[in-house]
Tab-separated table of N, CA and C in Angstrom:
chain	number	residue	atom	x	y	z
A	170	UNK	N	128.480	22.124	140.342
A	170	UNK	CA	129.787	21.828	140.896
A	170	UNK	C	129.668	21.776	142.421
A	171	UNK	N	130.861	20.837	142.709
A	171	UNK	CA	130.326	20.795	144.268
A	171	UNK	C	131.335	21.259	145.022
A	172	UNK	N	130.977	21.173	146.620
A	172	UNK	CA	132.208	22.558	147.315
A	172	UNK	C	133.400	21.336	147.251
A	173	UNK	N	133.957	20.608	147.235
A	173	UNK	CA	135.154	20.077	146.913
A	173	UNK	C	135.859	20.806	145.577
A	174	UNK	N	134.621	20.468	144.631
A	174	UNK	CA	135.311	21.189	142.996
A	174	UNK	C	135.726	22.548	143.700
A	175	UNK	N	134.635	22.742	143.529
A	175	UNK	CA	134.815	24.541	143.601
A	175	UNK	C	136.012	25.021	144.391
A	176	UNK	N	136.190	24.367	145.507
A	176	UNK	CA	137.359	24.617	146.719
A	176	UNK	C	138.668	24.442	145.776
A	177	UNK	N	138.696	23.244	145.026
A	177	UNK	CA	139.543	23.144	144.333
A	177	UNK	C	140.018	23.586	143.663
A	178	UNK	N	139.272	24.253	142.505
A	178	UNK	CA	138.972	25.425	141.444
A	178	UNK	C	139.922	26.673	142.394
A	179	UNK	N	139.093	26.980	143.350
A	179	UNK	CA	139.720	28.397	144.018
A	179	UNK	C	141.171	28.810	144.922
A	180	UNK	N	141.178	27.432	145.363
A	180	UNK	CA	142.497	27.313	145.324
A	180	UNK	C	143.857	26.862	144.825
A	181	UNK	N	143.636	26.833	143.831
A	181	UNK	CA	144.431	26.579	142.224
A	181	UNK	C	144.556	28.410	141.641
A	182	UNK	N	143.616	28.938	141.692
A	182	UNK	CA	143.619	30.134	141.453
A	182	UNK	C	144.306	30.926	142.311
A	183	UNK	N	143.991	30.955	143.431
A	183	UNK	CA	144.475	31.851	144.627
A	183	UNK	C	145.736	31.321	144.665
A	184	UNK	N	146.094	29.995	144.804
A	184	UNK	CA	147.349	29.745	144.688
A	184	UNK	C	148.293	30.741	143.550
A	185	UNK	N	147.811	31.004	142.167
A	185	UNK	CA	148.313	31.848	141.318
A	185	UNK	C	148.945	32.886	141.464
A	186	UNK	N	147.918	33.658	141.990
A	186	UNK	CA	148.008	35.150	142.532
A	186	UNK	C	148.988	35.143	143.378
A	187	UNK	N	149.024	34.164	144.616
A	187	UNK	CA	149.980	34.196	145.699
A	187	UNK	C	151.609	34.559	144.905
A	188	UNK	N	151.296	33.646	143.611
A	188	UNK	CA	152.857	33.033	143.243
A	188	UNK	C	153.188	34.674	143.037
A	189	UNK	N	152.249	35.148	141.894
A	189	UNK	CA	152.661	36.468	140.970
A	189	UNK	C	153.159	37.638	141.831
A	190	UNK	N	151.886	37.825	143.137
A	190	UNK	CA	151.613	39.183	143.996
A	190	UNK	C	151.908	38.587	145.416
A	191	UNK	N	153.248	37.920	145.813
A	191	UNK	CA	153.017	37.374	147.029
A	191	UNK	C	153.178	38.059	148.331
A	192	UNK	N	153.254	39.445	148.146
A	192	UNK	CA	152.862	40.633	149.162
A	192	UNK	C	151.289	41.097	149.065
A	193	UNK	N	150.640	40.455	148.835
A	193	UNK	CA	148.853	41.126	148.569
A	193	UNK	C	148.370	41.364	149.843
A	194	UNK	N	147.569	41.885	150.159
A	194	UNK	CA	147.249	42.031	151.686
A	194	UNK	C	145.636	42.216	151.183
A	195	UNK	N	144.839	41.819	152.640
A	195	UNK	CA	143.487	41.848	152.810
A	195	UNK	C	143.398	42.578	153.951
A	196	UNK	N	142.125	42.868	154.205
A	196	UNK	CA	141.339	43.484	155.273
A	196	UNK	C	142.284	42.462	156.556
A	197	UNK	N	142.202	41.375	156.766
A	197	UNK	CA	142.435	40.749	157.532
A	197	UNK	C	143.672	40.010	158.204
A	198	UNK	N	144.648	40.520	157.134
A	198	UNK	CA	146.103	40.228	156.941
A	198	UNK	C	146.354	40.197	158.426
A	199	UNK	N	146.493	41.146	159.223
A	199	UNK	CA	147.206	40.694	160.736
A	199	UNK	C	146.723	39.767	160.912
A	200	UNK	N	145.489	39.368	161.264
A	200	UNK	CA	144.629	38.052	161.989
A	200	UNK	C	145.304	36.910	161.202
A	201	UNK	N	145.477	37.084	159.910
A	201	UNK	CA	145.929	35.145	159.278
A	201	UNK	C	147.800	35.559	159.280
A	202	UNK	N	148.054	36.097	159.485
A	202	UNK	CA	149.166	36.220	159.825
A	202	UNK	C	149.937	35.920	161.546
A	203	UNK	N	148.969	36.250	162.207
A	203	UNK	CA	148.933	35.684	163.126
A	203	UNK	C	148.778	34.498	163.340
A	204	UNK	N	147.854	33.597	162.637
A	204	UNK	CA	147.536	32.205	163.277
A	204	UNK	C	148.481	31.574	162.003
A	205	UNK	N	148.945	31.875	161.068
A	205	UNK	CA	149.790	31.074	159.952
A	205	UNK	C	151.279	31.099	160.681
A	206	UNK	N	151.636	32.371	161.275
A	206	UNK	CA	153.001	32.113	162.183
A	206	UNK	C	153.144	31.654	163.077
A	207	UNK	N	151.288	30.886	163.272
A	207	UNK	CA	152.234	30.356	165.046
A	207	UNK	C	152.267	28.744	164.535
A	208	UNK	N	152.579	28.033	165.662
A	208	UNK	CA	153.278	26.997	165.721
A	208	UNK	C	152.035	25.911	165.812
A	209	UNK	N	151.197	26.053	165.977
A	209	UNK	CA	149.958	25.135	165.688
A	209	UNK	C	149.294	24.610	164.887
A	210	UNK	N	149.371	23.651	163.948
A	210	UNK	CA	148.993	23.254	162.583
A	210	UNK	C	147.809	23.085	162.913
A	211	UNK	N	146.752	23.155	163.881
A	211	UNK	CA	145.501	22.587	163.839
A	211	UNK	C	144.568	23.959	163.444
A	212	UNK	N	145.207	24.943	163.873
A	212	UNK	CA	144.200	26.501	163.692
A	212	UNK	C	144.634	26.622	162.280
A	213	UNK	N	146.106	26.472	161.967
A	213	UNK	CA	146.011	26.689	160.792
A	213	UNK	C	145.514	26.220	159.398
A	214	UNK	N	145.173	24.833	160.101
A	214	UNK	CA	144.317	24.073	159.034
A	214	UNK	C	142.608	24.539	159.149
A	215	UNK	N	142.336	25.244	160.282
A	215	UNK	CA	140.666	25.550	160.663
A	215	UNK	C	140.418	26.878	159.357
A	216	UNK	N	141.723	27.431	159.846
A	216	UNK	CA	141.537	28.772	159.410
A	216	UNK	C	141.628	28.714	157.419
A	217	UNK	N	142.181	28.175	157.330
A	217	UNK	CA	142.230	28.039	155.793
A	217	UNK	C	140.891	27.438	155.338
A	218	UNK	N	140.597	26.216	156.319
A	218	UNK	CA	139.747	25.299	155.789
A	218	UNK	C	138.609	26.186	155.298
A	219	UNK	N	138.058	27.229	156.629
A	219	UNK	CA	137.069	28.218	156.543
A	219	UNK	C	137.358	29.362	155.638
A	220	UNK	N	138.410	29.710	155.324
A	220	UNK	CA	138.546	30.979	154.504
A	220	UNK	C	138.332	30.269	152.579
A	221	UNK	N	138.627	29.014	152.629
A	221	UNK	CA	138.442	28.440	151.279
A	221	UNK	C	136.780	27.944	150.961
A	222	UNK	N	135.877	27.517	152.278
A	222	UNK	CA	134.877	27.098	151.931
A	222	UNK	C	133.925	28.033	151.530
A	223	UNK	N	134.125	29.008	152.674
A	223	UNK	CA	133.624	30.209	152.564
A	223	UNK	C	133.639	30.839	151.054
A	224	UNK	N	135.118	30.829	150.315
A	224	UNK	CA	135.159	31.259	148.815
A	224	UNK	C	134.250	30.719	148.238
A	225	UNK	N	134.192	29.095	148.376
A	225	UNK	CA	133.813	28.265	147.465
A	225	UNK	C	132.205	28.495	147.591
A	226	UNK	N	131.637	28.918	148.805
A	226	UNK	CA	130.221	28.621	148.805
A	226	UNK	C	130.107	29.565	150.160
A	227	UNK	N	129.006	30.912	149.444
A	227	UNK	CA	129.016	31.684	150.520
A	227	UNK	C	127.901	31.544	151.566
A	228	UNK	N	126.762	30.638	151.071
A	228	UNK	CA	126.162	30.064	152.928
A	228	UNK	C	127.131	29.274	153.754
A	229	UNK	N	127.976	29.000	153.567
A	229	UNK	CA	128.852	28.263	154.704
A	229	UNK	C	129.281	29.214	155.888
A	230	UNK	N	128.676	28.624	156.527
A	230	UNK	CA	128.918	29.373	158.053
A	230	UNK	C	130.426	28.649	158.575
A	231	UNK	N	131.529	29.386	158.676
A	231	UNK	CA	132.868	28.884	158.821
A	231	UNK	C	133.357	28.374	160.299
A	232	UNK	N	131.704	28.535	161.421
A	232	UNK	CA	132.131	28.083	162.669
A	232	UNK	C	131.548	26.662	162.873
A	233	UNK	N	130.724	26.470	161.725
A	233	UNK	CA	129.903	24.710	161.882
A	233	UNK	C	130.946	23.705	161.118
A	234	UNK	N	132.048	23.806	161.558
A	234	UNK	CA	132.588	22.483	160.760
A	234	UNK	C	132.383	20.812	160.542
A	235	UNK	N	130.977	20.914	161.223
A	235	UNK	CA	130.814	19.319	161.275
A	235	UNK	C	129.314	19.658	160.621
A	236	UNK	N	128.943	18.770	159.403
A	236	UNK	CA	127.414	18.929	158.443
A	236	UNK	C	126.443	18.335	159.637
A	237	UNK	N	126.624	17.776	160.158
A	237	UNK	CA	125.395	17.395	160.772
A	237	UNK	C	124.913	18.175	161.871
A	238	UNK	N	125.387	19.511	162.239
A	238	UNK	CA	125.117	20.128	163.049
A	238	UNK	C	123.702	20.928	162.352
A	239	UNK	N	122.843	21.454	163.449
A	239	UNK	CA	121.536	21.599	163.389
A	239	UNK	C	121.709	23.388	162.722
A	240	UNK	N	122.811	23.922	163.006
A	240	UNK	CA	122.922	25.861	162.833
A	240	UNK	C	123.367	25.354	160.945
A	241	UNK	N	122.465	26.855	160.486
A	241	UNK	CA	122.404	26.625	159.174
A	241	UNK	C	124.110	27.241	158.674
A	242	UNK	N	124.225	26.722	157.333
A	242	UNK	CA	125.474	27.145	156.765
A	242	UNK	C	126.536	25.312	157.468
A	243	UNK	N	126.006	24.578	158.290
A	243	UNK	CA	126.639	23.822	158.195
A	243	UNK	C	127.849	23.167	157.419
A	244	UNK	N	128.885	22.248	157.357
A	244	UNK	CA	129.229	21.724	155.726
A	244	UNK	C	130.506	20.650	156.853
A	245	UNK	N	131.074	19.948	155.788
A	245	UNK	CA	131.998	19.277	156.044
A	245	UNK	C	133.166	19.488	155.719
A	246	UNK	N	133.866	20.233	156.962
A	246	UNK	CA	135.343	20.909	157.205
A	246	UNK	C	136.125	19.429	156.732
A	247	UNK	N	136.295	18.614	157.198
A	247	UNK	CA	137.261	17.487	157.245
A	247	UNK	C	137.104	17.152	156.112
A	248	UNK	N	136.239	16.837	155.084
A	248	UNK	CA	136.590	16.933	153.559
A	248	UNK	C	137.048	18.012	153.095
A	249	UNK	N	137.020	18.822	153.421
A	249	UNK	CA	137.362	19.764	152.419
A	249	UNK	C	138.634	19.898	152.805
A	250	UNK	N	138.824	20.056	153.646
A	250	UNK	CA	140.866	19.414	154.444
A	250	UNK	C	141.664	18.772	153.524
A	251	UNK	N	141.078	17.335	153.951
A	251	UNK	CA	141.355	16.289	153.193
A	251	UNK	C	141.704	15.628	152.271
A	252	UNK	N	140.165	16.410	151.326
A	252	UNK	CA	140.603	16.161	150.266
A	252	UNK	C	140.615	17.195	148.784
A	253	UNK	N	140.907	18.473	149.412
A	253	UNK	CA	141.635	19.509	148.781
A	253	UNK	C	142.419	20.087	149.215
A	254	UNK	N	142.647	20.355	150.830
A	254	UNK	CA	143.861	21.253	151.200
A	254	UNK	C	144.692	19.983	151.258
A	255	UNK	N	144.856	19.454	151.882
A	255	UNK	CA	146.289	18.307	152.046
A	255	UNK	C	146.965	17.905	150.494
A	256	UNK	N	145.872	17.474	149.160
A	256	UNK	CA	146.487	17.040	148.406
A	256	UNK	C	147.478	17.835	148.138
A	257	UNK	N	146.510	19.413	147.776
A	257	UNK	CA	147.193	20.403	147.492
A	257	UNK	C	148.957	20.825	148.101
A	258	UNK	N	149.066	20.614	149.451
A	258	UNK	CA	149.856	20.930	150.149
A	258	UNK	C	150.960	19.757	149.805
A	259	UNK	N	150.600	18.726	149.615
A	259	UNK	CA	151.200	17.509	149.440
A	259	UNK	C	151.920	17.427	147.873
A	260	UNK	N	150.827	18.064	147.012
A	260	UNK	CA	151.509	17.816	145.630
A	260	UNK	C	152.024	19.136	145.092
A	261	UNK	N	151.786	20.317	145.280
A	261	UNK	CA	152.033	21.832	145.541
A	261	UNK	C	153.364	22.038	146.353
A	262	UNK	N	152.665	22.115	147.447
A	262	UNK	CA	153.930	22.305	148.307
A	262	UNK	C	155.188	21.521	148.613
A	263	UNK	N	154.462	20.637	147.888
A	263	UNK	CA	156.036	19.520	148.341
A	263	UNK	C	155.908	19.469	149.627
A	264	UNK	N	154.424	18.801	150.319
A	264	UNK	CA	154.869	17.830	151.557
A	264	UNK	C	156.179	19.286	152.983
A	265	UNK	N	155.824	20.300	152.700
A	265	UNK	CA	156.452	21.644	153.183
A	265	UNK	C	155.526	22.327	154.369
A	266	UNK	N	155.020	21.892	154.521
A	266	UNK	CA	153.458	22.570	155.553
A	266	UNK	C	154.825	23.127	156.580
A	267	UNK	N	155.240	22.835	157.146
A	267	UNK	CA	156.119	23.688	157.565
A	267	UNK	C	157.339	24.228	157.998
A	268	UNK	N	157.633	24.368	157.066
A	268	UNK	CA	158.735	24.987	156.566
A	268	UNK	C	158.394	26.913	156.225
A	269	UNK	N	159.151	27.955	156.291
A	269	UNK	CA	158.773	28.611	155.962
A	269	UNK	C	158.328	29.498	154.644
A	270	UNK	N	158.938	28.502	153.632
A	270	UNK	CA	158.608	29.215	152.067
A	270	UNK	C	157.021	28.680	152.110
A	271	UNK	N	156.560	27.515	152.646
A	271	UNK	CA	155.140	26.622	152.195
A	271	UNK	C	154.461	27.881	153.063
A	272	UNK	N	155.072	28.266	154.414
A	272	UNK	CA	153.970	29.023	155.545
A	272	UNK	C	154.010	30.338	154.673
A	273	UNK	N	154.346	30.904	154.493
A	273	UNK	CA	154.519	32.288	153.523
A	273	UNK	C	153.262	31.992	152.099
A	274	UNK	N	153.761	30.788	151.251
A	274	UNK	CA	152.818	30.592	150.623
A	274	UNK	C	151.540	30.555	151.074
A	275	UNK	N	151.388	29.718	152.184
A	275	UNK	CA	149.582	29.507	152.714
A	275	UNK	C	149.438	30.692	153.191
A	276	UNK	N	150.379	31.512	153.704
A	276	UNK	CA	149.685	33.138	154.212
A	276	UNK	C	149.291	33.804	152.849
A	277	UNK	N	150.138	33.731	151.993
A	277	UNK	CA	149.621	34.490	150.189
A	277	UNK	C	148.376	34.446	149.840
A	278	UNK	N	148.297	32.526	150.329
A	278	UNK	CA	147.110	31.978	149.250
A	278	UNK	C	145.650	32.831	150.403
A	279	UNK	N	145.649	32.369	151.735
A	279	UNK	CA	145.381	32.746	152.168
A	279	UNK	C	144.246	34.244	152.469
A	280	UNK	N	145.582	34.811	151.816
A	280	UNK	CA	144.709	36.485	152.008
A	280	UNK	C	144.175	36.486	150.473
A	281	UNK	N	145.102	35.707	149.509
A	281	UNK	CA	144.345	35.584	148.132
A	281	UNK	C	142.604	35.488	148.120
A	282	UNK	N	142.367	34.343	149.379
A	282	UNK	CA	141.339	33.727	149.296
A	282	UNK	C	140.158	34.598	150.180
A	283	UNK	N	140.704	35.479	150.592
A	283	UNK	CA	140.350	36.469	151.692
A	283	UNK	C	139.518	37.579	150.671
A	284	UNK	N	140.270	37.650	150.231
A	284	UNK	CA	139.706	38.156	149.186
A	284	UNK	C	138.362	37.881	148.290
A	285	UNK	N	138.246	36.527	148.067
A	285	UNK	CA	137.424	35.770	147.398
A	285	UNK	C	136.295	35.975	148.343
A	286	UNK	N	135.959	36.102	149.717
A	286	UNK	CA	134.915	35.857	151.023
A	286	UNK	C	134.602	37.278	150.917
C-alpha cells in the first residue's frame, strides 16, 4: 500500500475517533491547537499534512516536504494534501475548512492522528 492509501486509510479512521471522543487530547494538544486556531491555512495544511504522513509511514521526516530533496525521510507533502487531505475536507467536511465546527474537527482528527506518530 502506498502513503496516499495508507494516509487515506488513517484518516478515515482518525476521522472516527474525532467524531465519537472529540475531546481526546495528545502529548501535543497545545502546539496543534495553536496552529489549527490561528488564521493561516498554510501551517495548517503543513501541520496536518506532516502529522498524517508521519502516521502513514514512519521514515517520513515531516520537515522534507518536497521528495526530491537529498535529507532522508524525504516524501511528497503536496500529494498527500491534495490528494487526500483536500478531498477529504471537500467531501467530509463539506468544503468547511473554515468555519469553526470543520476547525474543531481537524483539531480532533488531528490529535487523533497524533496519536498514530
Amino acid at each position: 500500500m502506498g502513503l496516499k492509501e495508507e494516509a487515506y486509510k488513517i484518516l478515515h479512521a482518525a476521522y472516527q475517533v474525532a467524531l465519537y471522543a472529540p475531546n481526546s487530547s495528545c502529548c501535543h494538544q497545545a502546539f496543534i491547537n495553536f496552529v489549527i486556531d490561528n488564521t493561516h491555512l498554510t501551517y495548517k495544511y503543513i501541520l496536518f499534512t506532516a502529522i498524517l504522513s508521519k502516521a502513514a509511514d514512519e521514515s517520513i521526516n515531516p520537515l522534507c516536504l518536497q521528495k526530491q530533496s537529498m535529507l532522508s525521510g524525504a516524501y511528497d507533502a503536496r500529494t498527500v494534501c491534495h490528494k487526500v487531505i483536500v478531498p477529504f475536507e471537500m467531501e467530509i467536511l463539506e468544503k468547511a475548512a473554515n468555519c469553526f465546527c470543520a476547525s474543531r474537527l481537524f483539531q480532533s482528527s488531528s490529535q487523533a492522528l497524533a496519536i498514530y506518530s
